[in-house]
Structures are given as C-alpha cells and as structure tokens.
CSV table of C-alpha atoms in Angstrom, one decimal:
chain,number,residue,atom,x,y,z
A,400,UNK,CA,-5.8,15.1,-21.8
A,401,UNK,CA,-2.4,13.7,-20.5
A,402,UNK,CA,-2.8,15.9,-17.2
A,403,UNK,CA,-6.2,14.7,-16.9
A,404,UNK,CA,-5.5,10.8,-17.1
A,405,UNK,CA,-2.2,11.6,-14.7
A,406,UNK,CA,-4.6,13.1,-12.1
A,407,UNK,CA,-7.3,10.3,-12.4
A,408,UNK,CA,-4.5,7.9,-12.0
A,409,UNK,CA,-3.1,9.5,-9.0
A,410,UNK,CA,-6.3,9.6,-7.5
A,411,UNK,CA,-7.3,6.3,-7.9
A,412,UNK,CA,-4.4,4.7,-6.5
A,413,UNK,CA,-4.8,7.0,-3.5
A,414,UNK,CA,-8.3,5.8,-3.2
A,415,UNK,CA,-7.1,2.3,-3.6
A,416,UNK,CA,-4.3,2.8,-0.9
A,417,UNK,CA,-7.2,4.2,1.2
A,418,UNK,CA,-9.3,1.5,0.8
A,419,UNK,CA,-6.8,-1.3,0.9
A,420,UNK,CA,-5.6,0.5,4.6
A,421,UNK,CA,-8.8,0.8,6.3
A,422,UNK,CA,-9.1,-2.3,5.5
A,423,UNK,CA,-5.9,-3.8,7.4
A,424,UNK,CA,-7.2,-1.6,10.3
A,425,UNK,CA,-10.7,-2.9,10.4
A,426,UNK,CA,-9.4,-6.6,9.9
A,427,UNK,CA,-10.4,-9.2,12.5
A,428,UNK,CA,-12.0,-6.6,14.3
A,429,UNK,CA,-15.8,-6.9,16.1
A,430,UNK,CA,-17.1,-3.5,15.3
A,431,UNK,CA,-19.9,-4.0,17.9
A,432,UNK,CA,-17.1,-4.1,20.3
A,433,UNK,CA,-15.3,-1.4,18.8
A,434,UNK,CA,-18.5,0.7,18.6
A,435,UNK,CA,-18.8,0.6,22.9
A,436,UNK,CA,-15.3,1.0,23.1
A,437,UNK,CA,-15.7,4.5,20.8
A,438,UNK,CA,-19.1,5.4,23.0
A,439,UNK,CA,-17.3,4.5,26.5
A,440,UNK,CA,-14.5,6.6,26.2
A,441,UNK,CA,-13.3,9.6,28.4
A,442,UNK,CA,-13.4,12.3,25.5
A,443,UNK,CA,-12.1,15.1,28.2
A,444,UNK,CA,-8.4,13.7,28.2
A,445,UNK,CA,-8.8,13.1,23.9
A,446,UNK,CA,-9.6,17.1,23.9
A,447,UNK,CA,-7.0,18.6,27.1
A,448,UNK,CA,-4.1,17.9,24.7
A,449,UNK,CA,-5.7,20.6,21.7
A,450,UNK,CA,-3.6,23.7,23.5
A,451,UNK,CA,-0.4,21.3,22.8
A,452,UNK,CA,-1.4,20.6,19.6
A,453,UNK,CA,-1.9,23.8,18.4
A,454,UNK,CA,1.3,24.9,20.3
A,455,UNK,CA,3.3,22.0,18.2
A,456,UNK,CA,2.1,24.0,15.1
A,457,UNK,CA,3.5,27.1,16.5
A,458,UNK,CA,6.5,25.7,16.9
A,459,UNK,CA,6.7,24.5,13.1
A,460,UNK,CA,6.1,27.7,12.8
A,461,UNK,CA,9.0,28.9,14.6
A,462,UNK,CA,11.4,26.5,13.3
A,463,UNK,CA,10.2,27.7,9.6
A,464,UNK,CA,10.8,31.9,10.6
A,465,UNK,CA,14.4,30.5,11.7
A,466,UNK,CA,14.9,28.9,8.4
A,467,UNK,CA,14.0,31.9,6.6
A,468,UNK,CA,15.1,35.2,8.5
A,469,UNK,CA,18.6,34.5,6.6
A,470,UNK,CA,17.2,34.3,2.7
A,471,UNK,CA,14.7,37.3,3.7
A,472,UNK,CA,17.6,39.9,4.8
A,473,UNK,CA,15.9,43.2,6.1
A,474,UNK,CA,12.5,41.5,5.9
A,475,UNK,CA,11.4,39.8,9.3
A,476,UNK,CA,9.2,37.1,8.8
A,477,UNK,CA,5.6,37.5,10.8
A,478,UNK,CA,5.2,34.4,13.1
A,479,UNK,CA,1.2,34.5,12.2
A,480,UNK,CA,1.9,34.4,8.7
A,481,UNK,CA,4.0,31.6,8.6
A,482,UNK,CA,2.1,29.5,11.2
A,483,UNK,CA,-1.6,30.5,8.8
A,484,UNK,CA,0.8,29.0,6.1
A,485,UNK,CA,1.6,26.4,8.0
A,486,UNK,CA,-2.0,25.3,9.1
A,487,UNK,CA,-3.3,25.8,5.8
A,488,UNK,CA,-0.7,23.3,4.6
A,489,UNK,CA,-1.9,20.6,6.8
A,490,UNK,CA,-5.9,21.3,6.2
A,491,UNK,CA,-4.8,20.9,2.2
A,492,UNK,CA,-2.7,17.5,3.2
A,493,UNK,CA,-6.0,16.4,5.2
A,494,UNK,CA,-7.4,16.5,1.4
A,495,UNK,CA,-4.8,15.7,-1.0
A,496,UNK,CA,-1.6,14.1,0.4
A,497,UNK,CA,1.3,16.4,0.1
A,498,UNK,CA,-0.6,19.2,-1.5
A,499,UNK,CA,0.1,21.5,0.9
A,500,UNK,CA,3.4,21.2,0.8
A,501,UNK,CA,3.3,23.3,-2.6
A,502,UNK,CA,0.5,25.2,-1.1
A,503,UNK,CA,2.4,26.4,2.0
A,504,UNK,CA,5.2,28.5,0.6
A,505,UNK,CA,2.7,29.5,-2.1
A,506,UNK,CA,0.9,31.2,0.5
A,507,UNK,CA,4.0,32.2,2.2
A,508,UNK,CA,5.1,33.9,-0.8
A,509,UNK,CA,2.0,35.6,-2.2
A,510,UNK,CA,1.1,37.3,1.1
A,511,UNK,CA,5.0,38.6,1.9
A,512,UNK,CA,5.9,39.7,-1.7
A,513,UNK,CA,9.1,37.1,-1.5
A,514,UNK,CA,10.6,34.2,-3.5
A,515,UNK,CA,8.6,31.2,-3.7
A,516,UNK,CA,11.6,29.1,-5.0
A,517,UNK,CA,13.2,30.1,-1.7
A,518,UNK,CA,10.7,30.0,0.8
A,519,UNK,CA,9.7,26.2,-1.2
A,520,UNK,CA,14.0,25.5,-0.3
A,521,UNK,CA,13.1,25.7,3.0
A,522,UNK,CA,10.3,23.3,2.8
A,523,UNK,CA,12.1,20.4,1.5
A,524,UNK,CA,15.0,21.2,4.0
A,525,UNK,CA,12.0,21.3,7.0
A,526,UNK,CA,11.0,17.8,5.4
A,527,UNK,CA,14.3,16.3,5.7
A,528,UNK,CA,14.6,17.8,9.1
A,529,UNK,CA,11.9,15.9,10.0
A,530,UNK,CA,12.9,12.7,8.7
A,531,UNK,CA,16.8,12.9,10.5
A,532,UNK,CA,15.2,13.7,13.4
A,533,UNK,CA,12.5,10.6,13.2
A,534,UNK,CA,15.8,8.6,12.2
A,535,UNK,CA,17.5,9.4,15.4
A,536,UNK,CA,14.7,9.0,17.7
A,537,UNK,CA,14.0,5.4,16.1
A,538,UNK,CA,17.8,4.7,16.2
A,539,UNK,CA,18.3,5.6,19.5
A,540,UNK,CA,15.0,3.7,20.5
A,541,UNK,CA,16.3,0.6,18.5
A,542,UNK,CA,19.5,0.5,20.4
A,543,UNK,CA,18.0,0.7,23.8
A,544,UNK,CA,14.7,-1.2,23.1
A,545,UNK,CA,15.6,-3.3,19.7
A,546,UNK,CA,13.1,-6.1,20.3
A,547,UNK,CA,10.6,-3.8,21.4
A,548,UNK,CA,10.9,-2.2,18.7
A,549,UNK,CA,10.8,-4.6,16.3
A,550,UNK,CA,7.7,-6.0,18.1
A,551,UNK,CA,5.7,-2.9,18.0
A,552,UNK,CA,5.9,-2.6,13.6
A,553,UNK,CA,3.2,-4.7,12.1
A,554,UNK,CA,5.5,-7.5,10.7
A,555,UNK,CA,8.9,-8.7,11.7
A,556,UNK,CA,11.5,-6.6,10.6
A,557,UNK,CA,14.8,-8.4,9.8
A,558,UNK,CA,17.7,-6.6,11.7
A,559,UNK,CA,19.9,-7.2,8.8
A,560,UNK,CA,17.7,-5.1,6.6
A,561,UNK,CA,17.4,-2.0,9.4
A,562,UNK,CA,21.0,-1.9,9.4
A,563,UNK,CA,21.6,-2.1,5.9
A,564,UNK,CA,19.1,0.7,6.1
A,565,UNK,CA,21.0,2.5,8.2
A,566,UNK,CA,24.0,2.4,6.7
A,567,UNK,CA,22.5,3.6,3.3
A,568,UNK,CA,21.0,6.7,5.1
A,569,UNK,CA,25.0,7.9,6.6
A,570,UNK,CA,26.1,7.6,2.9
A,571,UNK,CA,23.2,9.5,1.8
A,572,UNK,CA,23.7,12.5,4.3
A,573,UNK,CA,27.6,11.8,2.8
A,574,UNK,CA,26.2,12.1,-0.4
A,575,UNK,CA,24.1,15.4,0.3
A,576,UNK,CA,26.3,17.2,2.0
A,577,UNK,CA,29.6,16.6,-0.5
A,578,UNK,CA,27.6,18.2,-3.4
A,579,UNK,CA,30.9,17.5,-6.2
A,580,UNK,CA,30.4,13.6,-4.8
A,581,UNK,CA,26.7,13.3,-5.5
A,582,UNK,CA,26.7,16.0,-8.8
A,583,UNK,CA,29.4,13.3,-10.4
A,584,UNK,CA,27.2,10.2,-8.4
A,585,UNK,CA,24.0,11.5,-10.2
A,586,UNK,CA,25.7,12.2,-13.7
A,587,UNK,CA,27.5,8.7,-13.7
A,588,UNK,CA,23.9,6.9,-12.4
A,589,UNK,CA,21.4,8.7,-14.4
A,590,UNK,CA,22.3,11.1,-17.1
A,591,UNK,CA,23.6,7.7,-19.6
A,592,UNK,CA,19.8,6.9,-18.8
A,593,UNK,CA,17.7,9.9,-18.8
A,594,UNK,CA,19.0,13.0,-18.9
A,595,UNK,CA,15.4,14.4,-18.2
A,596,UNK,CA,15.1,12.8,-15.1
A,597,UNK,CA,18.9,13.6,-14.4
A,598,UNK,CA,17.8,17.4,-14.8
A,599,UNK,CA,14.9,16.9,-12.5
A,600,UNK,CA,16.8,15.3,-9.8
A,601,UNK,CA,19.7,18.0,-10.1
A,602,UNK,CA,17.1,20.6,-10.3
A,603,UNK,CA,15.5,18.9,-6.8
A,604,UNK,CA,19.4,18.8,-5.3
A,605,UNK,CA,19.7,22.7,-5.9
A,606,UNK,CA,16.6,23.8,-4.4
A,607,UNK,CA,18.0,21.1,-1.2
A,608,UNK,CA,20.9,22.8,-0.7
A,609,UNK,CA,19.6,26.4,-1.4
A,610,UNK,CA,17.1,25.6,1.7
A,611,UNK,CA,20.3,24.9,3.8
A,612,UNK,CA,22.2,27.3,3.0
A,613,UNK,CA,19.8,29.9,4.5
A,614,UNK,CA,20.7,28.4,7.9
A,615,UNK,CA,24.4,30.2,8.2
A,616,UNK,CA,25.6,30.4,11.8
A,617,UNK,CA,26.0,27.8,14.6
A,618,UNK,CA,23.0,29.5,16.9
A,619,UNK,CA,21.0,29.2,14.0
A,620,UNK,CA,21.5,24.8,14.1
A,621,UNK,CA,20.9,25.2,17.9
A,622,UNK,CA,17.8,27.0,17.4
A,623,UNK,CA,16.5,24.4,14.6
A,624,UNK,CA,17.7,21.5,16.7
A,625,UNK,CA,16.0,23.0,19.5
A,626,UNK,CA,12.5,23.5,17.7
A,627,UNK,CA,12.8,20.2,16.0
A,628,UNK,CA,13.3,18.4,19.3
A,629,UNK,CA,10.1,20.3,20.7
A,630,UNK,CA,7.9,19.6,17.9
A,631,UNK,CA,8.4,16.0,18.5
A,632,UNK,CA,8.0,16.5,22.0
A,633,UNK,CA,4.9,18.5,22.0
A,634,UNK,CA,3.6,15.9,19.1
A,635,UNK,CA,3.9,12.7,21.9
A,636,UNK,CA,2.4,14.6,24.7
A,637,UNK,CA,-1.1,14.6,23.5
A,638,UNK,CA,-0.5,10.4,22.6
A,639,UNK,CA,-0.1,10.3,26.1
A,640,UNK,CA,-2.8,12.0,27.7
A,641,UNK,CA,-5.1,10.5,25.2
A,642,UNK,CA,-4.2,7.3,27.0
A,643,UNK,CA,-6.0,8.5,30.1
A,644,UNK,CA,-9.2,8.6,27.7
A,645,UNK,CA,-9.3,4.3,27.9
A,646,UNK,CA,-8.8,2.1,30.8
A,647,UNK,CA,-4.6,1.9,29.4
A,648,UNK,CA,-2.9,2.9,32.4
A,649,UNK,CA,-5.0,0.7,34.8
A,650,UNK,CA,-5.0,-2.2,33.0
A,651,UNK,CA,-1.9,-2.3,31.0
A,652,UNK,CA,0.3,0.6,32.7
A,653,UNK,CA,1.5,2.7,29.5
A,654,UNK,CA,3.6,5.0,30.7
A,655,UNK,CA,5.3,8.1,28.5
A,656,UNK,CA,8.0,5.8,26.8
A,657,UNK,CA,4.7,3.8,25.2
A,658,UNK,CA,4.0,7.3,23.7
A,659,UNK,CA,7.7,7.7,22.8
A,660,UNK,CA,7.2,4.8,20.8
A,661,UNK,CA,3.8,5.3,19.4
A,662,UNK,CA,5.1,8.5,17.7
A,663,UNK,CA,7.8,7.0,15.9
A,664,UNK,CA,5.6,4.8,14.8
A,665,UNK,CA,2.9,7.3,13.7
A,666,UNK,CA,5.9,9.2,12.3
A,667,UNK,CA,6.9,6.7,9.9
A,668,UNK,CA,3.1,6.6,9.3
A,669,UNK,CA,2.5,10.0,8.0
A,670,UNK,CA,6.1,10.5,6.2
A,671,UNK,CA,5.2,7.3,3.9
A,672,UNK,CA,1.5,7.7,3.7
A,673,UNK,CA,0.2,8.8,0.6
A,674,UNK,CA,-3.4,9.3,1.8
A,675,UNK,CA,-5.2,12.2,2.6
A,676,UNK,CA,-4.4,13.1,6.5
A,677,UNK,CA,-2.7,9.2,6.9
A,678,UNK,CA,-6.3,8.0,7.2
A,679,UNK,CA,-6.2,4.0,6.8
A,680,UNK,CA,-2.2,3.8,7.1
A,681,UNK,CA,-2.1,6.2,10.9
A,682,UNK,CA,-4.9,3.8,12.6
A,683,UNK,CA,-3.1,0.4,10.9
A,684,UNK,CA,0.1,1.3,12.3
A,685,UNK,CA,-0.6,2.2,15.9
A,686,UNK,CA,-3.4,-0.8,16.6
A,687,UNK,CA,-0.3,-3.0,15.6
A,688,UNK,CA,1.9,-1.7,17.5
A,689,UNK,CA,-0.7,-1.4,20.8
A,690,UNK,CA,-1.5,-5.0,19.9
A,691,UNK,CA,2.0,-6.4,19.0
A,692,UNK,CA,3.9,-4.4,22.3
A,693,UNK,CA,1.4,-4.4,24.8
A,694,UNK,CA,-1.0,-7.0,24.3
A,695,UNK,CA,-4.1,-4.5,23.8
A,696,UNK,CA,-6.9,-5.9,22.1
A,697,UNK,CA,-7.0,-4.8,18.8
A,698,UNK,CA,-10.5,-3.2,18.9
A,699,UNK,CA,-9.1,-1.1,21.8
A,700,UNK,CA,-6.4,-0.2,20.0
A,701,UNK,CA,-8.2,1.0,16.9
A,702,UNK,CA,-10.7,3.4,19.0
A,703,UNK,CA,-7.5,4.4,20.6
A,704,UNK,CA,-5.8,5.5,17.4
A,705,UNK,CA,-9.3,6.8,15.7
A,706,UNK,CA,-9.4,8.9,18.1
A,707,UNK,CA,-5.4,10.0,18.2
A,708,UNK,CA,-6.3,10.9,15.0
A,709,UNK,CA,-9.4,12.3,14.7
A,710,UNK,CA,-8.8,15.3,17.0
A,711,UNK,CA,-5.5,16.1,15.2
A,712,UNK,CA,-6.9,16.0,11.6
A,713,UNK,CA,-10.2,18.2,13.0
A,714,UNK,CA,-7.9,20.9,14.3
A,715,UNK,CA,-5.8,20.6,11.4
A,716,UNK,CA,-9.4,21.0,9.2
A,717,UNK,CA,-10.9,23.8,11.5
A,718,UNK,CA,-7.7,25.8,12.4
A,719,UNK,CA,-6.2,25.5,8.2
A,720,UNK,CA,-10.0,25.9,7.2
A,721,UNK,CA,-10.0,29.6,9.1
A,722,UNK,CA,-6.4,30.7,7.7
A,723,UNK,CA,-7.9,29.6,4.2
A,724,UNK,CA,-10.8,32.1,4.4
A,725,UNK,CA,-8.2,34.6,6.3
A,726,UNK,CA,-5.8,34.8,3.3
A,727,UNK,CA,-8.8,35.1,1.0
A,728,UNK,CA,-7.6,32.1,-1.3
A,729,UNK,CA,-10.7,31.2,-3.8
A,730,UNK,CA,-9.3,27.7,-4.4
A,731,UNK,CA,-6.1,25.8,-4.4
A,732,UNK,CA,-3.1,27.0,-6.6
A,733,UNK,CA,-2.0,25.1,-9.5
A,734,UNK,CA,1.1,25.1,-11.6
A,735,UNK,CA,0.0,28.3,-13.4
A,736,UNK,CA,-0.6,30.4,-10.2
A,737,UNK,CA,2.6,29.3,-9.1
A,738,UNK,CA,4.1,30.4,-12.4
A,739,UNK,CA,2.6,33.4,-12.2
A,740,UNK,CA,3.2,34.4,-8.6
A,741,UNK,CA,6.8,33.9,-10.0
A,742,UNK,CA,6.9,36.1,-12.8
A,743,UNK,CA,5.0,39.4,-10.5
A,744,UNK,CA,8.1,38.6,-8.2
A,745,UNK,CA,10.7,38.5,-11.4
A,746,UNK,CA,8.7,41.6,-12.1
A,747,UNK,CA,8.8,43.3,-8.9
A,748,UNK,CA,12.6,42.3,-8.6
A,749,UNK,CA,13.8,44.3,-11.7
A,750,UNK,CA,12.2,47.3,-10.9
C-alpha cells in the first residue's frame, strides 16, 4: 500500500510538472500563428540530421564499452549490445523520467551474464560525465559570452549566485575525489541525523567511485574525454541544421555558436527535467532563450523547439521501441527482477 501511494505521488507531481511546463511554453502564444508556422516549415532539414543523431547514440555507446572493458576483464563488451541498452534507456526515459537509467544496465547485465551493480557504477559515472562536461561548456561560454548567456536563460540570473555555484561544484569534485574528506564530511553532516539516509548516501558514494575506478589508465581519460566531447558535438549539429527548416538564418543570421548555446541550454533542460522525454521543460527553455537572445518571436521559437524535439524523442521511441522487442523484454523490470538477476549472477559466480 505504501509503494502504491509512493508511485501515485510520483506520478502526479510529474503530471503536474508536465502540465505546469507546457503551460509556460504555450504562454502568450497565438496558436493560430504557431499552427502556420508548424505547417510552413522545411521538414527535409528537421529529418537530414537523424544519421547524426543516431551516430551521437553510438557514441554513448562507445564511451559506455570504454567504461566497462576494465571491470569486464577477458569479456569484450559488444558495441550493439550496449548501444540496444542504451536506446532502450532513452525509449523508457521518453515514458518515465529516469527509468531507464535502472533499465539500461539491467539489460546490460541480463543479456552479457555480468554484474549489474557494476555495469549500474558506470552509469552514474556516465551521468556525472555528462554533467562536468555541460559545466565546462557553460563555463567557458559564460566567460566569453557572460551577458549572452545570462540573456538567453528564461529569467535573470544573478552572477553572484553562478559563481557561488561554481565554486560549490570545485569543492564538490574536492569532495568526490578525496573519499577520507567526504566519508568523515557525510558522517559529521548526516549520520547525527539519520543514519538511514547516511547509509544510503554512502551506499550511493561507493557505487560513484566503483564506476571510476574501472577507468584505470591515462588513454583510457583521453578516450572518455574524447567521446564525451563528440557526443556533445554530434548533439548540436542537428540544432543547427534544424535552423535551416525556418526562415532563422535569413532573417536573424544564427550561426553554429547559436546552436552552441542552444544545447547548453537544452542540456540543463533534460539533466533537471523530471518529465517524461523533457516534454514541457525542453520547448520552455529553448523558446526563451530564441526569444530572450535573438529576438525570435516566441511562436517561432516554440515550432522551432517542438520540432528539435520531436524528431529526437521519435527516434529515441522507434529505435529503443525495436531493441525492446530485440532483447525480448515482456515489460519493464522492477526492484525484484533486479534482485533477482543479482542472485543468478551471485549464483553463477560461486560455481
């Protein structure tokens, strides 16, 4: 009964989340115009960038067998493996935010007969990855283009807060990669309080530094760096190009750094969002920033981002949708398939 009521209430502030978003993206907008603006479009440069989309997933893909070659030993992973993982993570986060990144190394795990706790290690190092990689890119875009920027988020940011942020994120990486420092931090701050929670978060530390201690040698950093830089690279290319599908570059001249932009703002977007696919928060987000930076109307700016998003999250569907029925999964795994995909590996190991 207590599951139950935790699950309705989790998905009833999602749907609330969703609601209240679509509803910030949809303010002071004439759908009338919006509609002509949707049925005027150049779809052919919305769908050229699919290859690059697809190849961006690849890469993820990559990254991940890079991450896990060390922790596997003799085992090599399969790239098509772990990139059918990796799409039928993203289908399951289209549906329920952040399910699939439980549902990824589940997959993983069941198909090549190895540890799920690992191969999950190496998710939570992938997702902060991501995140120090999105930091640097809007750090360095910050210190070149500040006001710009600043301009492009939906509300003014005060630049005493972003570099008070900043300077809480170095003592975090201090703090996460001293592990005595933030084992003691932890026990002083939370175990007087709750030791349960002070369990959990220790637990959650372990598994953080497990997943980076897989990646041993120097080429291995390059290589991750490498793919991480790519991914990123690969993601703003198709922002570009979809550019081309509205009168942007005639009438407002966005070049590549306006994409630049656009995907650190859609990055922070889908790393906070806790909606299914970043519907509601994604299209909120990038008309602001069109709007706020560049002076795009705001209905132009949501068909712009409704489309953006649209063909990603369709791919993400159709492409996760075909590794689902390919690894011949009859529905989504809960706690107790995880559990017990566990114990056949415990099981497996002692023999």
């Amino acid at each position: 009964m207590k599951n139950n009521l935790k699950k309705i209430l989790k998905y009833l502030i999602t749907i609330i989340i969703v609601v209240v978003s679509v509803y910030l993206s949809l303010r002071d907008i004439n759908l009338q115009r919006l509609w002509e603006i949707l049925i005027n479009a150049n779809y052919i440069f919305a769908l050229l960038p699919i290859p690059v989309i697809v190849a961006s997933h690849w890469t993820r893909a990559l990254r991940w067998r890079t991450m896990l070659e060390p922790a596997l030993k003799k085992k090599t992973p399969a790239t098509i493996n772990l990139f059918s993982a990796v799409m039928i993570g993203y289908a399951v986060n289209c549906v329920l935010p952040r399910g699939g990144e439980f549902v990824r190394p589940y997959v993983y795990a069941r198909r090549e007969k190895v540890s799920y706790t690992t191969t999950f290690a190496t998710i939570i190092a992938e997702r902060f990855i991501d995140l120090v990689t999105l930091f640097l890119l809007f750090a360095f875009a910050f210190i070149v283009f500040g006001d710009i920027v600043v301009k492009s988020l939906p509300a003014k940011i005060d630049i005493n807060a972003i570099i008070t942020l900043i300077v809480l994120f170095a003592l975090v990486l201090i703090f996460s990669f001293y592990p005595p420092f933030f084992r003691k931090f932890i026990q002083i701050l939370l175990k007087p309080f709750s030791e349960k929670f002070y369990n959990r978060i220790s637990e959650l530390y372990e598994k953080f530094l497990k997943g980076f201690t897989i990646i041993k040698t120097p080429s291995r950093y390059l290589r991750v760096s490498f793919d991480s830089i790519l991914i990123w690279f690969f993601y703003t290319i198709p922002l570009y190009m979809t550019f081309f599908a509205f009168p942007f570059q005639q009438e407002y001249n966005l070049g590549f750094d306006a994409a630049i932009f656009l995907i650190i703002v859609s990055g922070v977007g889908v790393t906070i969002a806790p909606t299914p696919g970043a519907v509601g928060i994604y299209h909120w987000l990038i008309r602001d920033a069109l709007h706020n930076l560049y002076g795009i109307p705001k209905e132009e700016s949501l068909a712009f981002a409704a489309v953006a998003h649209f063909v990603s999250y369709m791919i993400q569907i159709s492409v996760g949708g075909f590794f689902f029925f390919r690894e011949n999964i009859k529905s989504l795994p809960d706690e107790k398939d995880i559990s017990a995909l566990r114990k056949e590996q415990n099981g497996q190991t002692d023999q």
